[in-house]
PDB file of C-alpha atoms in Angstrom:
ATOM      1  CA  ASP A  25      89.269  95.942 104.115  1.00 55.00           C
ATOM      2  CA  THR A  26      92.360  94.045 104.933  1.00 75.00           C
ATOM      3  CA  GLY A  27      95.132  96.083 103.757  1.00 92.00           C
ATOM      4  CA  VAL A  28      97.301  98.751 105.426  1.00 96.00           C
ATOM      5  CA  SER A  29      95.427 101.356 106.991  1.00 96.00           C
ATOM      6  CA  GLN A  30      96.761 104.843 107.933  1.00 97.00           C
ATOM      7  CA  ASN A  31      95.565 107.903 109.699  1.00 97.00           C
ATOM      8  CA  PRO A  32      94.861 110.625 109.936  1.00 97.00           C
ATOM      9  CA  ARG A  33      95.234 111.071 105.721  1.00 96.00           C
ATOM     10  CA  HIS A  34      95.859 114.575 106.395  1.00 97.00           C
ATOM     11  CA  LYS A  35      97.357 116.812 108.968  1.00 97.00           C
ATOM     12  CA  ILE A  36      97.948 120.328 108.880  1.00 98.00           C
ATOM     13  CA  THR A  37     100.245 121.790 111.613  1.00 97.00           C
ATOM     14  CA  LYS A  38     101.837 124.977 112.695  1.00 97.00           C
ATOM     15  CA  ARG A  39     105.510 124.906 112.836  1.00 97.00           C
ATOM     16  CA  GLY A  40     106.640 123.762 116.536  1.00 97.00           C
ATOM     17  CA  GLN A  41     103.809 121.404 117.034  1.00 98.00           C
ATOM     18  CA  ASN A  42     103.922 117.429 117.629  1.00 98.00           C
ATOM     19  CA  VAL A  43     102.176 114.971 115.267  1.00 98.00           C
ATOM     20  CA  THR A  44     101.639 111.442 115.647  1.00 98.00           C
ATOM     21  CA  PHE A  45     100.486 109.214 112.832  1.00 98.00           C
ATOM     22  CA  ARG A  46      99.338 105.492 113.308  1.00 98.00           C
ATOM     23  CA  CYS A  47      99.603 102.426 110.932  1.00 98.00           C
ATOM     24  CA  ASP A  48      97.493  99.211 111.106  1.00 97.00           C
ATOM     25  CA  PRO A  49      99.624  96.664 108.847  1.00 96.00           C
ATOM     26  CA  ILE A  50      97.942  93.881 107.193  1.00 93.00           C
ATOM     27  CA  SER A  51      97.239  91.380 110.317  1.00 90.00           C
ATOM     28  CA  GLU A  52      99.582  88.379 109.356  1.00 86.00           C
ATOM     29  CA  HIS A  53     102.525  90.771 108.328  1.00 90.00           C
ATOM     30  CA  ASN A  54     105.237  90.869 110.947  1.00 90.00           C
ATOM     31  CA  ARG A  55     107.494  93.351 109.038  1.00 94.00           C
ATOM     32  CA  LEU A  56     106.371  97.356 109.042  1.00 96.00           C
ATOM     33  CA  TYR A  57     108.132  99.897 107.296  1.00 97.00           C
ATOM     34  CA  TRP A  58     107.718 103.884 107.496  1.00 98.00           C
ATOM     35  CA  TYR A  59     108.778 105.973 104.243  1.00 97.00           C
ATOM     36  CA  ARG A  60     108.638 109.398 103.562  1.00 97.00           C
ATOM     37  CA  GLN A  61     107.846 110.906  99.998  1.00 95.00           C
ATOM     38  CA  THR A  62     108.103 114.578  98.991  1.00 94.00           C
ATOM     39  CA  LEU A  63     106.885 116.055  95.619  1.00 91.00           C
ATOM     40  CA  GLY A  64     109.175 114.707  92.625  1.00 90.00           C
ATOM     41  CA  GLN A  65     110.893 112.257  94.858  1.00 94.00           C
ATOM     42  CA  GLY A  66     110.482 108.285  95.247  1.00 95.00           C
ATOM     43  CA  PRO A  67     109.421 106.896  98.751  1.00 96.00           C
ATOM     44  CA  GLU A  68     112.813 107.217 101.201  1.00 96.00           C
ATOM     45  CA  PHE A  69     113.175 105.033 103.884  1.00 96.00           C
ATOM     46  CA  LEU A  70     112.777 105.945 107.513  1.00 97.00           C
ATOM     47  CA  THR A  71     112.749 102.665 109.707  1.00 97.00           C
ATOM     48  CA  TYR A  72     111.431  99.253 109.844  1.00 95.00           C
ATOM     49  CA  PHE A  73     110.206  96.792 112.853  1.00 95.00           C
ATOM     50  CA  GLN A  74     110.147  93.312 112.797  1.00 93.00           C
ATOM     51  CA  ASN A  75     107.544  92.758 115.197  1.00 92.00           C
ATOM     52  CA  GLU A  76     108.009  94.954 118.160  1.00 93.00           C
ATOM     53  CA  ALA A  77     111.605  95.363 117.570  1.00 94.00           C
ATOM     54  CA  GLN A  78     112.991  98.409 115.626  1.00 94.00           C
ATOM     55  CA  LEU A  79     115.674  96.838 113.517  1.00 93.00           C
ATOM     56  CA  GLU A  80     116.819  99.692 111.282  1.00 93.00           C
ATOM     57  CA  LYS A  81     116.843 103.544 111.139  1.00 94.00           C
ATOM     58  CA  SER A  82     117.738 105.593 108.549  1.00 93.00           C
ATOM     59  CA  ARG A  83     119.781 108.553 108.821  1.00 89.00           C
ATOM     60  CA  LEU A  84     117.083 110.753 107.589  1.00 84.00           C
ATOM     61  CA  LEU A  85     115.521 110.048 111.135  1.00 87.00           C
ATOM     62  CA  SER A  86     116.171 112.617 113.234  1.00 89.00           C
ATOM     63  CA  ASP A  87     116.236 112.820 116.742  1.00 93.00           C
ATOM     64  CA  ARG A  88     112.702 114.536 116.618  1.00 96.00           C
ATOM     65  CA  PHE A  89     111.281 111.275 114.757  1.00 96.00           C
ATOM     66  CA  SER A  90     110.473 108.449 116.908  1.00 96.00           C
ATOM     67  CA  ALA A  91     108.520 105.265 115.914  1.00 97.00           C
ATOM     68  CA  GLU A  92     107.047 102.657 117.871  1.00 96.00           C
ATOM     69  CA  ARG A  93     105.367  99.227 117.352  1.00 96.00           C
ATOM     70  CA  PRO A  94     104.477  98.179 120.982  1.00 90.00           C
ATOM     71  CA  LYS A  95     102.969  95.113 120.541  1.00 86.00           C
ATOM     72  CA  GLY A  96     104.020  94.323 117.150  1.00 85.00           C
ATOM     73  CA  SER A  97     100.654  95.180 115.624  1.00 91.00           C
ATOM     74  CA  PHE A  98     100.062  98.848 115.001  1.00 96.00           C
ATOM     75  CA  SER A  99     102.961 101.299 115.010  1.00 97.00           C
ATOM     76  CA  THR A 100     102.978 105.047 115.551  1.00 98.00           C
ATOM     77  CA  LEU A 101     105.488 107.781 114.186  1.00 98.00           C
ATOM     78  CA  GLU A 102     105.718 110.949 116.021  1.00 97.00           C
ATOM     79  CA  ILE A 103     107.359 114.038 114.853  1.00 97.00           C
ATOM     80  CA  GLN A 104     108.271 116.153 117.566  1.00 97.00           C
ATOM     81  CA  ARG A 105     108.663 120.372 117.228  1.00 97.00           C
ATOM     82  CA  THR A 106     107.881 120.057 113.340  1.00 97.00           C
ATOM     83  CA  GLU A 107     109.645 122.232 110.631  1.00 96.00           C
ATOM     84  CA  GLN A 108     108.401 123.181 107.268  1.00 96.00           C
ATOM     85  CA  GLY A 109     110.916 120.545 105.836  1.00 95.00           C
ATOM     86  CA  ASP A 110     108.932 117.926 107.453  1.00 97.00           C
ATOM     87  CA  SER A 111     105.997 118.519 105.150  1.00 97.00           C
ATOM     88  CA  ALA A 112     105.547 115.208 102.955  1.00 96.00           C
ATOM     89  CA  MET A 113     103.491 112.020 102.704  1.00 96.00           C
ATOM     90  CA  TYR A 114     104.335 109.738 105.408  1.00 97.00           C
ATOM     91  CA  LEU A 115     103.910 106.158 103.883  1.00 97.00           C
ATOM     92  CA  CYS A 116     103.586 102.880 106.101  1.00 98.00           C
ATOM     93  CA  ALA A 117     103.648  99.469 104.487  1.00 97.00           C
ATOM     94  CA  SER A 118     104.046  95.886 105.708  1.00 95.00           C
ATOM     95  CA  ARG A 119     105.033  92.589 104.326  1.00 92.00           C
ATOM     96  CA  SER A 120     105.537  88.975 105.645  1.00 84.00           C
ATOM     97  CA  ILE A 121     109.155  87.748 106.275  1.00 77.00           C
ATOM     98  CA  VAL A 122     108.470  85.237 103.314  1.00 73.00           C
ATOM     99  CA  LEU A 123     107.193  87.504 100.700  1.00 69.00           C
ATOM    100  CA  GLY A 124     109.440  90.337  99.395  1.00 74.00           C
ATOM    101  CA  GLU A 125     106.810  92.814  98.036  1.00 88.00           C
ATOM    102  CA  LEU A 126     105.603  95.631 100.590  1.00 92.00           C
ATOM    103  CA  PHE A 127     102.100  96.527 100.438  1.00 94.00           C
ATOM    104  CA  PHE A 128     101.584 100.183 101.428  1.00 96.00           C
ATOM    105  CA  GLY A 129      98.761 102.161 102.690  1.00 96.00           C
ATOM    106  CA  GLU A 130      97.573 105.280 101.101  1.00 95.00           C
ATOM    107  CA  GLY A 131      99.841 107.467 103.045  1.00 96.00           C
ATOM    108  CA  SER A 132      99.185 110.354 105.702  1.00 97.00           C
ATOM    109  CA  ARG A 133      99.881 113.888 104.172  1.00 97.00           C
ATOM    110  CA  LEU A 134     101.800 116.255 106.512  1.00 97.00           C
ATOM    111  CA  THR A 135     101.554 120.021 105.826  1.00 97.00           C
ATOM    112  CA  VAL A 136     103.592 122.323 108.281  1.00 97.00           C
ATOM    113  CA  LEU A 137     102.739 126.159 108.235  1.00 96.00           C
TER     114      LEU A 137
ATOM    115  CA  ASP B  21     123.700 109.431  96.026  1.00 74.00           C
ATOM    116  CA  GLN B  22     120.980 107.588  94.259  1.00 85.00           C
ATOM    117  CA  GLN B  23     121.517 103.912  94.156  1.00 95.00           C
ATOM    118  CA  VAL B  24     118.223 103.339  91.853  1.00 97.00           C
ATOM    119  CA  LYS B  25     118.065 105.898  89.028  1.00 97.00           C
ATOM    120  CA  GLN B  26     115.087 106.446  86.641  1.00 97.00           C
ATOM    121  CA  ASN B  27     116.502 108.876  84.193  1.00 93.00           C
ATOM    122  CA  SER B  28     113.233 109.628  82.428  1.00 95.00           C
ATOM    123  CA  PRO B  29     110.879 111.734  84.369  1.00 95.00           C
ATOM    124  CA  SER B  30     107.919 111.238  81.945  1.00 97.00           C
ATOM    125  CA  LEU B  31     106.894 109.015  79.055  1.00 97.00           C
ATOM    126  CA  SER B  32     104.041 109.412  76.689  1.00 98.00           C
ATOM    127  CA  VAL B  33     102.682 106.398  74.487  1.00 98.00           C
ATOM    128  CA  GLN B  34      99.771 105.775  72.335  1.00 98.00           C
ATOM    129  CA  GLU B  35      97.121 103.441  73.433  1.00 97.00           C
ATOM    130  CA  GLY B  36      97.780  99.936  71.970  1.00 97.00           C
ATOM    131  CA  ARG B  37     101.561 100.337  71.802  1.00 98.00           C
ATOM    132  CA  ILE B  38     104.453  99.307  74.145  1.00 98.00           C
ATOM    133  CA  SER B  39     105.363 101.453  77.004  1.00 98.00           C
ATOM    134  CA  ILE B  40     108.840 100.853  78.024  1.00 98.00           C
ATOM    135  CA  LEU B  41     110.219 102.129  81.323  1.00 98.00           C
ATOM    136  CA  ASN B  42     113.922 101.939  82.553  1.00 98.00           C
ATOM    137  CA  CYS B  43     115.728 101.935  85.665  1.00 98.00           C
ATOM    138  CA  ASP B  44     119.502 101.457  86.382  1.00 98.00           C
ATOM    139  CA  TYR B  45     121.212 100.863  89.754  1.00 98.00           C
ATOM    140  CA  THR B  46     124.479 101.140  90.922  1.00 97.00           C
ATOM    141  CA  ASN B  47     124.724  98.735  94.269  1.00 95.00           C
ATOM    142  CA  SER B  48     125.994  95.210  92.940  1.00 95.00           C
ATOM    143  CA  MET B  49     124.684  93.837  96.011  1.00 95.00           C
ATOM    144  CA  PHE B  50     121.128  94.207  94.930  1.00 95.00           C
ATOM    145  CA  ASP B  51     119.363  90.911  94.223  1.00 94.00           C
ATOM    146  CA  TYR B  52     115.590  91.451  94.197  1.00 95.00           C
ATOM    147  CA  PHE B  53     113.814  94.185  92.126  1.00 96.00           C
ATOM    148  CA  LEU B  54     110.305  95.454  91.902  1.00 96.00           C
ATOM    149  CA  TRP B  55     108.177  97.783  90.042  1.00 98.00           C
ATOM    150  CA  TYR B  56     105.417  99.771  91.665  1.00 98.00           C
ATOM    151  CA  LYS B  57     102.601 101.888  90.254  1.00 97.00           C
ATOM    152  CA  LYS B  58     101.376 105.097  91.904  1.00 95.00           C
ATOM    153  CA  TYR B  59      98.002 106.935  91.267  1.00 93.00           C
ATOM    154  CA  PRO B  60      97.619 110.419  92.680  1.00 89.00           C
ATOM    155  CA  ALA B  61      96.705 110.579  96.414  1.00 84.00           C
ATOM    156  CA  GLU B  62      97.045 106.820  96.870  1.00 89.00           C
ATOM    157  CA  GLY B  63      99.848 104.816  98.224  1.00 92.00           C
ATOM    158  CA  PRO B  64     102.337 102.780  95.727  1.00 95.00           C
ATOM    159  CA  THR B  65     100.726  99.347  94.334  1.00 96.00           C
ATOM    160  CA  PHE B  66     103.109  96.378  93.904  1.00 95.00           C
ATOM    161  CA  LEU B  67     103.205  95.391  90.006  1.00 97.00           C
ATOM    162  CA  ILE B  68     105.795  92.787  89.539  1.00 96.00           C
ATOM    163  CA  SER B  69     109.335  91.833  90.633  1.00 95.00           C
ATOM    164  CA  ILE B  70     112.190  89.934  89.602  1.00 96.00           C
ATOM    165  CA  SER B  71     114.931  88.136  91.408  1.00 94.00           C
ATOM    166  CA  SER B  72     118.627  88.378  90.242  1.00 94.00           C
ATOM    167  CA  ILE B  73     118.481  84.524  89.497  1.00 94.00           C
ATOM    168  CA  LYS B  74     116.141  85.360  86.440  1.00 96.00           C
ATOM    169  CA  ASP B  75     116.496  87.643  83.507  1.00 96.00           C
ATOM    170  CA  LYS B  76     112.868  87.643  82.892  1.00 98.00           C
ATOM    171  CA  ASN B  77     109.675  87.824  84.423  1.00 97.00           C
ATOM    172  CA  GLU B  78     106.094  88.139  82.868  1.00 98.00           C
ATOM    173  CA  ASP B  79     102.590  88.557  84.400  1.00 96.00           C
ATOM    174  CA  GLY B  80      99.779  89.576  81.758  1.00 97.00           C
ATOM    175  CA  ARG B  81     100.506  92.520  80.092  1.00 98.00           C
ATOM    176  CA  PHE B  82     103.699  93.495  82.264  1.00 98.00           C
ATOM    177  CA  THR B  83     107.227  91.996  81.609  1.00 98.00           C
ATOM    178  CA  VAL B  84     110.222  93.083  83.633  1.00 98.00           C
ATOM    179  CA  PHE B  85     113.756  92.254  82.283  1.00 98.00           C
ATOM    180  CA  LEU B  86     116.901  92.191  84.133  1.00 98.00           C
ATOM    181  CA  ASN B  87     120.494  93.002  82.600  1.00 97.00           C
ATOM    182  CA  LYS B  88     122.796  92.424  85.717  1.00 96.00           C
ATOM    183  CA  SER B  89     126.208  93.008  83.864  1.00 96.00           C
ATOM    184  CA  ALA B  90     124.475  96.363  82.768  1.00 97.00           C
ATOM    185  CA  LYS B  91     122.996  96.996  86.280  1.00 97.00           C
ATOM    186  CA  HIS B  92     119.892  97.555  84.288  1.00 98.00           C
ATOM    187  CA  LEU B  93     116.164  96.701  84.504  1.00 97.00           C
ATOM    188  CA  SER B  94     113.211  97.495  82.269  1.00 98.00           C
ATOM    189  CA  LEU B  95     109.440  97.155  82.482  1.00 98.00           C
ATOM    190  CA  HIS B  96     107.429  96.791  79.250  1.00 98.00           C
ATOM    191  CA  ILE B  97     103.612  97.021  79.349  1.00 98.00           C
ATOM    192  CA  VAL B  98     101.939  95.394  76.220  1.00 98.00           C
ATOM    193  CA  PRO B  99      99.386  96.579  75.022  1.00 98.00           C
ATOM    194  CA  SER B 100      99.217 100.221  76.782  1.00 98.00           C
ATOM    195  CA  GLN B 101      96.012 101.167  78.389  1.00 97.00           C
ATOM    196  CA  PRO B 102      94.617 104.751  79.268  1.00 96.00           C
ATOM    197  CA  GLY B 103      94.165 103.266  82.951  1.00 95.00           C
ATOM    198  CA  ASP B 104      98.001 102.596  82.789  1.00 97.00           C
ATOM    199  CA  SER B 105      98.773 106.304  83.303  1.00 97.00           C
ATOM    200  CA  ALA B 106     100.588 106.857  86.231  1.00 97.00           C
ATOM    201  CA  VAL B 107     104.035 107.026  88.213  1.00 97.00           C
ATOM    202  CA  TYR B 108     106.033 103.953  87.948  1.00 98.00           C
ATOM    203  CA  PHE B 109     108.762 103.323  90.571  1.00 98.00           C
ATOM    204  CA  CYS B 110     111.327 100.821  90.403  1.00 98.00           C
ATOM    205  CA  ALA B 111     112.802  99.392  93.647  1.00 97.00           C
ATOM    206  CA  ALA B 112     115.628  97.249  94.644  1.00 96.00           C
ATOM    207  CA  SER B 113     116.717  95.184  97.694  1.00 94.00           C
ATOM    208  CA  ALA B 114     119.482  93.177  98.908  1.00 93.00           C
ATOM    209  CA  ASN B 115     120.180  89.906 100.734  1.00 88.00           C
ATOM    210  CA  SER B 116     117.489  88.164  99.143  1.00 84.00           C
ATOM    211  CA  GLY B 117     114.854  90.777  99.219  1.00 82.00           C
ATOM    212  CA  ASN B 118     115.488  91.412 103.160  1.00 86.00           C
ATOM    213  CA  THR B 119     116.980  94.920 103.028  1.00 91.00           C
ATOM    214  CA  PRO B 120     114.399  97.855 103.116  1.00 93.00           C
ATOM    215  CA  LEU B 121     113.606  98.846  99.470  1.00 94.00           C
ATOM    216  CA  VAL B 122     115.464 101.711  97.550  1.00 96.00           C
ATOM    217  CA  PHE B 123     113.124 103.445  95.111  1.00 97.00           C
ATOM    218  CA  GLY B 124     113.891 105.416  92.098  1.00 97.00           C
ATOM    219  CA  LYS B 125     112.502 108.901  91.484  1.00 97.00           C
ATOM    220  CA  GLY B 126     109.595 107.371  89.494  1.00 97.00           C
ATOM    221  CA  THR B 127     108.627 107.979  85.862  1.00 98.00           C
ATOM    222  CA  ARG B 128     105.355 109.274  84.805  1.00 97.00           C
ATOM    223  CA  LEU B 129     103.699 107.292  82.120  1.00 98.00           C
ATOM    224  CA  SER B 130     100.811 108.916  80.215  1.00 98.00           C
ATOM    225  CA  VAL B 131      98.740 106.609  77.810  1.00 98.00           C
ATOM    226  CA  ILE B 132      97.055 108.696  75.141  1.00 96.00           C
ATOM    227  CA  ALA B 133      93.918 107.226  73.508  1.00 91.00           C
TER     228      ALA B 133
END
């Protein structure tokens, strides 16, 4: 399967703990995006990378959130000191510069107790 | 401030009939529009897109219409099939599709056999 891969698919954690999600994009795609989706809402943009450079961050991305794409391939999204409001589906997507559509992974669902 | 609005949370259509999903946007800089389909526990899947230089794009049973003056687009599915039952998201981008996609809240389509 050469699609976008995310893991873990599900994560349950206690408030205050740190969590990290990983995304492996489609190999030839140089742009990688992170979105968050809560119940009844569409995906909300968090941040994106072109190769290893983080080009834009949403104001939704508080100081507790950090994303990296160290070698321009996979990416990680870390949430420190999780809060119940962080419970959501975290979606990763990738695209090439030429094509406009994003290809999404299946998401990582976070539940903060 | 919702820049992309899908005002119908749900739509029910009989199998074989036409499904029409609507989307309005407020940002006049948007020039690339996409529709995504999402099944439960899966990431969104790209369906069809349209650039602002066109007013219609067709792909099999799916047609997207764009009315720039009204800042409105619609997705037509003909004929509707039970497998089309899903949540449909409208998304928009600016700068020839280079800015991060902004999504609407989605419309849940139910196709009744």
